[in-house]
Amino acid sequence: MAKVTMKPGTMLNPVPAVMVSCGNKDEQNIITIAWTGIINSEPPMTYVSVRKSRHSHHLISESGEFVINLTTEALAKATDFCGVKSGRDMDKYKMTGLTQEDAEIVSCKMIKESPVNLECKVVEVKEYPSHDMFIAEIVKVHADEKYFDENGRICLDRAGMLCYNHGEYFGLKRAPIGQFGFSIMKPKTRKRINREKQEIKSKKKKRIK
Ligand SMILES: Cc1cc2nc3c(=O)[nH]c(=O)nc-3n(C[C@H](O)[C@H](O)[C@H](O)COP(=O)(O)O)c2cc1C
C-alpha cells in the first residue's frame, strides 16, 4: 500500500500528557502539556513548549520554575480539564480536586495525586513563532513509595500511566511487548530475567498469605 503524502505538521505520536504546575505566592496553576521530553541525562534536562497566549506562559516566564507531574489513567479527566480550561478564569486545583504539595527546591506546588513529580528550573528559553520552549534542569524527583519493589526499584508499570495519541488518551495497562534490549537479548539472559521476575512474584504471594 502506498503512503499518503501530507503537508508538514506536528505528526509525532504518541506523546506524553503531563500536568505542569506553576505559579507564585499569589496563584498556583496547572497546564496540560504534550510537547515535552528529555534532552540531556547529566545533568538531567527537559523542556516544555508553551504557546505564548497561555496563562501559564507568563507564570513560568516570571518564576523560571515549574513541576512536571506525570499522569495516570485515574488522573485522565483532570489532565484533560487542565488542558481545556484556563487558570485565567478559575482555580484549577479547586475545580479538579487535585491537592497542592510543597516542592523541595522550587517555590511552585506539586500535584500530590501524581505518582512522579519532576521539579524543574528554567535555564534557557527558545522563542519560536507560536510556542516558547522552556529548557530546564530537573533539580529534584519525587516518586510515590507505593511504586517501589522490595529491591528499591521503581515499577511505573504498576501506576497505570497515561499517554496521548492523536487527540485521544490511552492507558498503558497491557503487558509489555519486551524490555529494553529484548531485540538482541541472549536466551540465557532472558531465562535469568524471567526467573528473577518469578521469584519476586512468589515472594509477594507468600507475603500476602
Ligand atoms: C492533551 C493536551 C496537551 C496539550 N499540550 C500543550 C502543549 O504542549 N503546549 C501548550 O501550550 N498547550 C498545550 N495544551 C493546551 C493547554 O493545556 C490549554 O490551552 C490550557 O487551557 C492552558 O491553560 P492556562 O491558560 O491556564 O495556562 C494541551 C492540551 C491538552 C488537552
PDB file of N, CA, C and O in Angstrom, residues 49 56 119 125 168 176 183 201:
ATOM      1  N   SER A  49       7.092  23.081  25.787  1.00  0.00           N
ATOM      2  CA  SER A  49       6.808  24.106  24.775  1.00  0.00           C
ATOM      3  C   SER A  49       5.429  24.664  25.047  1.00  0.00           C
ATOM      4  O   SER A  49       4.438  23.937  25.003  1.00  0.00           O
ATOM      5  N   SER A  56      -0.280  30.113  31.721  1.00  0.00           N
ATOM      6  CA  SER A  56       0.915  29.510  32.342  1.00  0.00           C
ATOM      7  C   SER A  56       2.206  30.055  31.746  1.00  0.00           C
ATOM      8  O   SER A  56       3.257  30.005  32.397  1.00  0.00           O
ATOM      9  N   GLU A 119      10.795  18.383  39.682  1.00  0.00           N
ATOM     10  CA  GLU A 119      10.974  19.824  39.920  1.00  0.00           C
ATOM     11  C   GLU A 119      11.956  20.360  38.878  1.00  0.00           C
ATOM     12  O   GLU A 119      13.037  19.775  38.691  1.00  0.00           O
ATOM     13  N   VAL A 125      15.416  29.948  27.356  1.00  0.00           N
ATOM     14  CA  VAL A 125      14.118  29.996  26.659  1.00  0.00           C
ATOM     15  C   VAL A 125      14.382  30.182  25.172  1.00  0.00           C
ATOM     16  O   VAL A 125      15.087  31.113  24.773  1.00  0.00           O
ATOM     17  N   GLU A 168      -6.379  11.476  21.450  1.00  0.00           N
ATOM     18  CA  GLU A 168      -7.053  10.589  22.407  1.00  0.00           C
ATOM     19  C   GLU A 168      -6.085  10.128  23.490  1.00  0.00           C
ATOM     20  O   GLU A 168      -4.896   9.924  23.227  1.00  0.00           O
ATOM     21  N   PRO A 176       3.772  -5.589  28.737  1.00  0.00           N
ATOM     22  CA  PRO A 176       4.802  -5.046  27.849  1.00  0.00           C
ATOM     23  C   PRO A 176       5.162  -6.028  26.739  1.00  0.00           C
ATOM     24  O   PRO A 176       5.101  -7.240  26.931  1.00  0.00           O
ATOM     25  N   SER A 183      15.443  -7.088  21.793  1.00  0.00           N
ATOM     26  CA  SER A 183      15.658  -7.497  20.398  1.00  0.00           C
ATOM     27  C   SER A 183      16.990  -8.224  20.219  1.00  0.00           C
ATOM     28  O   SER A 183      17.173  -8.961  19.260  1.00  0.00           O
ATOM     29  N   LYS A 201       7.575 -12.493  42.193  1.00  0.00           N
ATOM     30  CA  LYS A 201       6.140 -12.773  42.260  1.00  0.00           C
ATOM     31  C   LYS A 201       5.830 -13.740  43.401  1.00  0.00           C
ATOM     32  O   LYS A 201       4.909 -13.533  44.178  1.00  0.00           O
TER      33      LYS A 201
END
